[in-house]
C-alpha positions as CSV (number, residue, x, y, z in Angstrom):
1,X,-3.9,-9.2,12.0
2,X,-4.4,-9.3,8.2
3,X,-4.7,-5.4,8.3
4,X,-1.6,-5.0,10.4
5,X,0.2,-7.8,8.5
6,X,0.9,-9.6,11.7
7,X,-0.7,-13.0,10.6
8,X,2.8,-14.6,10.0
9,X,1.9,-15.6,6.4
10,X,4.5,-14.9,3.6
11,X,3.8,-12.1,1.1
12,X,2.5,-14.9,-1.3
13,X,2.6,-18.5,-1.1
14,X,4.2,-19.0,-4.5
15,X,7.3,-17.6,-2.9
16,X,7.7,-20.8,-1.0
17,X,9.7,-23.6,-2.9
18,X,6.9,-26.1,-2.9
19,X,4.2,-23.1,-3.3
20,X,2.4,-24.3,-0.1
21,X,0.9,-21.5,2.6
22,X,3.1,-21.6,5.8
23,X,3.1,-19.7,8.8
24,X,6.6,-18.3,9.3
25,X,6.1,-16.7,13.2
26,X,3.6,-16.8,15.8
27,X,0.5,-14.6,14.6
28,X,0.8,-11.0,16.4
29,X,4.7,-11.4,17.1
30,X,5.8,-9.1,14.1
31,X,5.2,-7.1,11.0
32,X,5.7,-9.0,7.8
33,X,3.6,-7.8,4.7
34,X,1.3,-10.2,3.4
35,X,-0.8,-10.4,0.2
36,X,-2.0,-14.0,1.3
37,X,-3.3,-12.0,4.6
38,X,-5.4,-9.6,2.8
39,X,-6.8,-12.3,0.7
40,X,-8.0,-14.3,3.3
41,X,-9.5,-11.1,4.8
42,X,-11.5,-10.6,1.8
43,X,-12.5,-14.4,1.8
44,X,-14.1,-14.0,5.5
45,X,-15.7,-10.6,4.6
46,X,-17.4,-12.0,1.6
47,X,-18.5,-15.1,3.6
48,X,-19.9,-13.1,6.3
49,X,-21.8,-10.7,4.3
50,X,-22.9,-13.0,1.5
51,X,-21.3,-10.3,-0.9
52,X,-18.5,-10.3,-3.6
53,X,-15.9,-7.8,-2.8
54,X,-16.6,-5.6,-6.0
55,X,-20.2,-5.1,-4.5
56,X,-19.1,-4.3,-1.0
57,X,-16.7,-1.7,-2.2
58,X,-19.4,-0.1,-4.6
59,X,-21.7,0.2,-1.6
60,X,-19.4,1.3,1.1
61,X,-16.6,3.1,-0.6
62,X,-16.8,3.8,-4.3
63,X,-20.3,5.0,-4.2
64,X,-20.3,7.1,-1.1
65,X,-16.9,8.7,-1.8
66,X,-17.8,9.4,-5.3
67,X,-15.0,7.1,-6.8
68,X,-16.9,6.8,-10.3
69,X,-13.8,5.4,-11.9
70,X,-12.7,2.7,-9.5
71,X,-13.2,-1.0,-9.6
72,X,-11.8,-4.3,-8.4
73,X,-12.7,-6.0,-11.9
74,X,-12.0,-4.7,-15.3
75,X,-14.8,-2.6,-16.8
76,X,-15.7,-2.3,-20.3
77,X,-15.8,1.7,-19.8
78,X,-12.2,1.4,-19.0
79,X,-11.1,0.3,-22.5
80,X,-10.9,3.7,-23.8
81,X,-8.9,5.2,-21.2
82,X,-6.3,3.3,-19.0
83,X,-2.7,3.3,-18.4
84,X,0.1,0.7,-19.2
85,X,2.8,0.0,-17.0
86,X,6.5,0.4,-18.2
87,X,9.7,-1.5,-17.4
88,X,12.8,0.3,-16.2
89,X,14.2,0.2,-19.8
90,X,10.8,1.7,-21.4
91,X,9.4,-1.1,-22.7
92,X,5.5,-1.7,-22.1
93,X,4.3,-4.6,-19.9
94,X,0.8,-6.5,-21.2
95,X,-2.2,-4.8,-19.5
96,X,-3.6,-7.0,-16.8
97,X,-7.4,-6.7,-17.1
98,X,-8.6,-8.7,-14.2
99,X,-12.0,-10.4,-14.0
100,X,-11.6,-11.9,-10.3
101,X,-11.4,-9.1,-7.8
102,X,-8.5,-9.7,-5.3
103,X,-8.1,-7.2,-2.4
104,X,-4.5,-6.6,-2.5
105,X,-3.8,-6.3,-6.2
106,X,-6.5,-5.7,-8.8
107,X,-7.8,-2.2,-7.8
108,X,-8.2,0.0,-11.1
109,X,-8.7,3.5,-10.1
110,X,-7.4,7.3,-10.9
111,X,-5.7,9.9,-9.2
112,X,-8.7,11.9,-8.7
113,X,-10.6,8.9,-7.2
114,X,-7.8,8.1,-5.0
115,X,-7.5,11.5,-3.8
116,X,-11.1,11.4,-3.0
117,X,-10.5,8.4,-0.9
118,X,-7.6,9.9,1.2
119,X,-9.7,13.0,1.9
120,X,-12.6,10.9,3.1
121,X,-10.4,8.9,5.3
122,X,-8.7,12.1,6.7
123,X,-12.5,13.2,7.5
124,X,-13.7,10.1,8.8
125,X,-16.5,9.8,6.4
126,X,-18.5,6.6,7.2
127,X,-16.4,5.9,10.3
128,X,-17.2,5.9,14.1
129,X,-14.5,8.1,15.9
130,X,-13.3,4.8,17.7
131,X,-12.8,3.2,14.3
132,X,-11.0,6.3,12.9
133,X,-8.8,6.3,15.9
134,X,-7.8,2.5,15.4
135,X,-6.8,3.0,11.7
136,X,-4.4,5.8,12.9
137,X,-3.1,4.0,16.1
138,X,0.2,2.0,15.9
139,X,-0.6,-1.8,16.2
140,X,2.8,-3.2,15.7
141,X,6.4,-1.6,15.9
142,X,8.9,-2.2,12.9
143,X,12.4,-2.6,13.7
144,X,13.7,-4.5,10.5
145,X,15.9,-2.8,7.9
146,X,13.7,-3.2,5.0
147,X,10.1,-4.2,4.2
148,X,11.1,-7.1,1.7
149,X,14.0,-9.2,1.0
150,X,16.8,-10.3,3.2
151,X,16.6,-7.2,5.3
152,X,13.2,-7.8,6.5
153,X,14.4,-10.1,9.2
154,X,17.4,-7.9,9.8
155,X,16.8,-5.7,13.4
156,X,17.7,-2.2,13.1
157,X,17.4,0.9,15.3
158,X,17.5,3.0,12.2
159,X,13.6,4.1,12.3
160,X,13.2,4.3,16.0
161,X,13.3,8.0,15.9
162,X,10.2,8.0,13.9
163,X,8.5,5.3,15.8
164,X,8.1,3.0,12.5
165,X,4.9,1.1,13.0
166,X,1.8,-0.4,11.2
167,X,-1.9,0.7,11.8
168,X,-4.9,-0.9,10.2
169,X,-4.1,-1.1,6.6
170,X,-1.2,1.8,6.7
171,X,2.0,2.3,7.9
172,X,2.4,5.1,10.6
173,X,5.6,7.2,11.4
174,X,5.9,10.0,13.9
175,X,6.8,13.6,12.6
176,X,6.9,17.2,13.6
177,X,3.7,17.0,11.7
178,X,2.2,14.5,13.9
179,X,1.6,11.0,13.1
180,X,2.0,10.2,9.2
181,X,0.0,7.5,7.8
182,X,1.3,5.8,4.5
183,X,0.3,3.2,1.9
184,X,2.4,2.1,-0.8
185,X,1.8,0.0,-4.0
186,X,4.2,-2.3,-6.0
187,X,3.5,-4.1,-9.1
188,X,5.0,-4.6,-12.5
189,X,5.0,-1.2,-14.4
190,X,3.2,0.5,-11.6
191,X,4.6,2.3,-8.4
192,X,2.5,4.4,-6.0
193,X,2.8,5.9,-2.7
194,X,0.5,7.9,-0.4
195,X,0.9,9.7,2.8
196,X,-1.5,11.8,5.1
197,X,-0.7,14.0,8.2
198,X,-4.2,13.8,9.9
199,X,-3.1,16.5,12.6
200,X,-2.3,18.9,9.8
201,X,-5.0,17.8,6.9
202,X,-1.9,17.5,4.6
203,X,-1.1,14.7,2.3
204,X,0.3,13.8,-1.2
205,X,-0.3,11.0,-3.8
206,X,2.1,9.8,-6.2
207,X,1.1,7.3,-8.9
208,X,3.0,6.2,-11.6
209,X,3.2,3.8,-14.5
210,X,6.9,3.2,-14.5
211,X,9.4,0.8,-12.4
212,X,11.7,3.8,-12.3
213,X,9.3,5.9,-10.3
214,X,10.2,5.0,-7.0
215,X,13.8,6.2,-7.5
216,X,12.3,9.9,-7.4
217,X,9.8,9.3,-4.8
218,X,12.1,10.6,-2.0
219,X,12.9,13.8,-3.8
220,X,9.1,14.5,-4.5
221,X,8.2,14.0,-1.0
222,X,10.6,16.5,0.1
223,X,9.9,18.8,-2.7
224,X,6.2,18.9,-2.2
225,X,5.6,18.7,1.4
226,X,9.0,18.8,3.1
227,X,8.6,15.0,3.9
228,X,12.0,13.8,4.8
229,X,10.8,11.3,7.2
230,X,9.5,8.6,4.9
231,X,11.9,5.7,5.7
232,X,13.4,5.4,2.0
233,X,15.7,2.3,2.8
234,X,12.8,0.3,4.5
235,X,10.5,1.0,1.5
236,X,13.3,0.0,-0.9
237,X,13.2,3.4,-2.6
238,X,16.9,3.7,-3.7
239,X,17.2,7.3,-5.2
240,X,18.1,7.4,-9.0
241,X,21.3,9.2,-8.2
242,X,22.4,6.2,-6.1
243,X,21.5,3.5,-8.4
244,X,24.3,1.4,-9.7
245,X,24.9,2.0,-13.3
246,X,24.9,-0.7,-15.8
247,X,26.8,-0.9,-19.0
248,X,26.6,-3.0,-22.1
């Protein structure tokens, strides 16, 4: 349920008025993205294995996949080569240099390393065929207007044609290319998106250090791989030419 975001948890407990974690619906009932759910999954894995998240990732993902510049904790070697996030007005956010690994939010990586990860997942490296199939199989249909905000509880049929769903750790949509598996990243000053089409061995990775980046993601997807199927409204990717203009 944590990987398919059907736990019933909010995204983060501090979104609650009293900062207490609550279950908002019957677990398994519907999709609702939850960083809390991913954090609890991390805690369970660490308890079962007796290893910290960073060690698990180095042993099972970063090492085998050749991701030499990736880590869930800040490393001294990053000090000479890192990106800083930018606000919409171009000013710079302070750089977070996390010492505590958090599965949903502290990954430091590069376009080269994450591309290696995407390619390894497409090949099924380190996965049984059954596990690979499960990752790319819909676990829950999504019938809400947006992923976050008030629209996250407003039912719609707008995405029925692409059978918008969530698998294990990735969103899924049906296209003429076959199933597409996508994952976003939203953070202060950093906005990312990736999508792969296993049936075609095709994919694209968009990584940015700007709060403005999502406004061009739709154009980039259409231009690079003719992806006009990613649900831009559900993602909250308002194109730059449709954004309201603010004047001083």
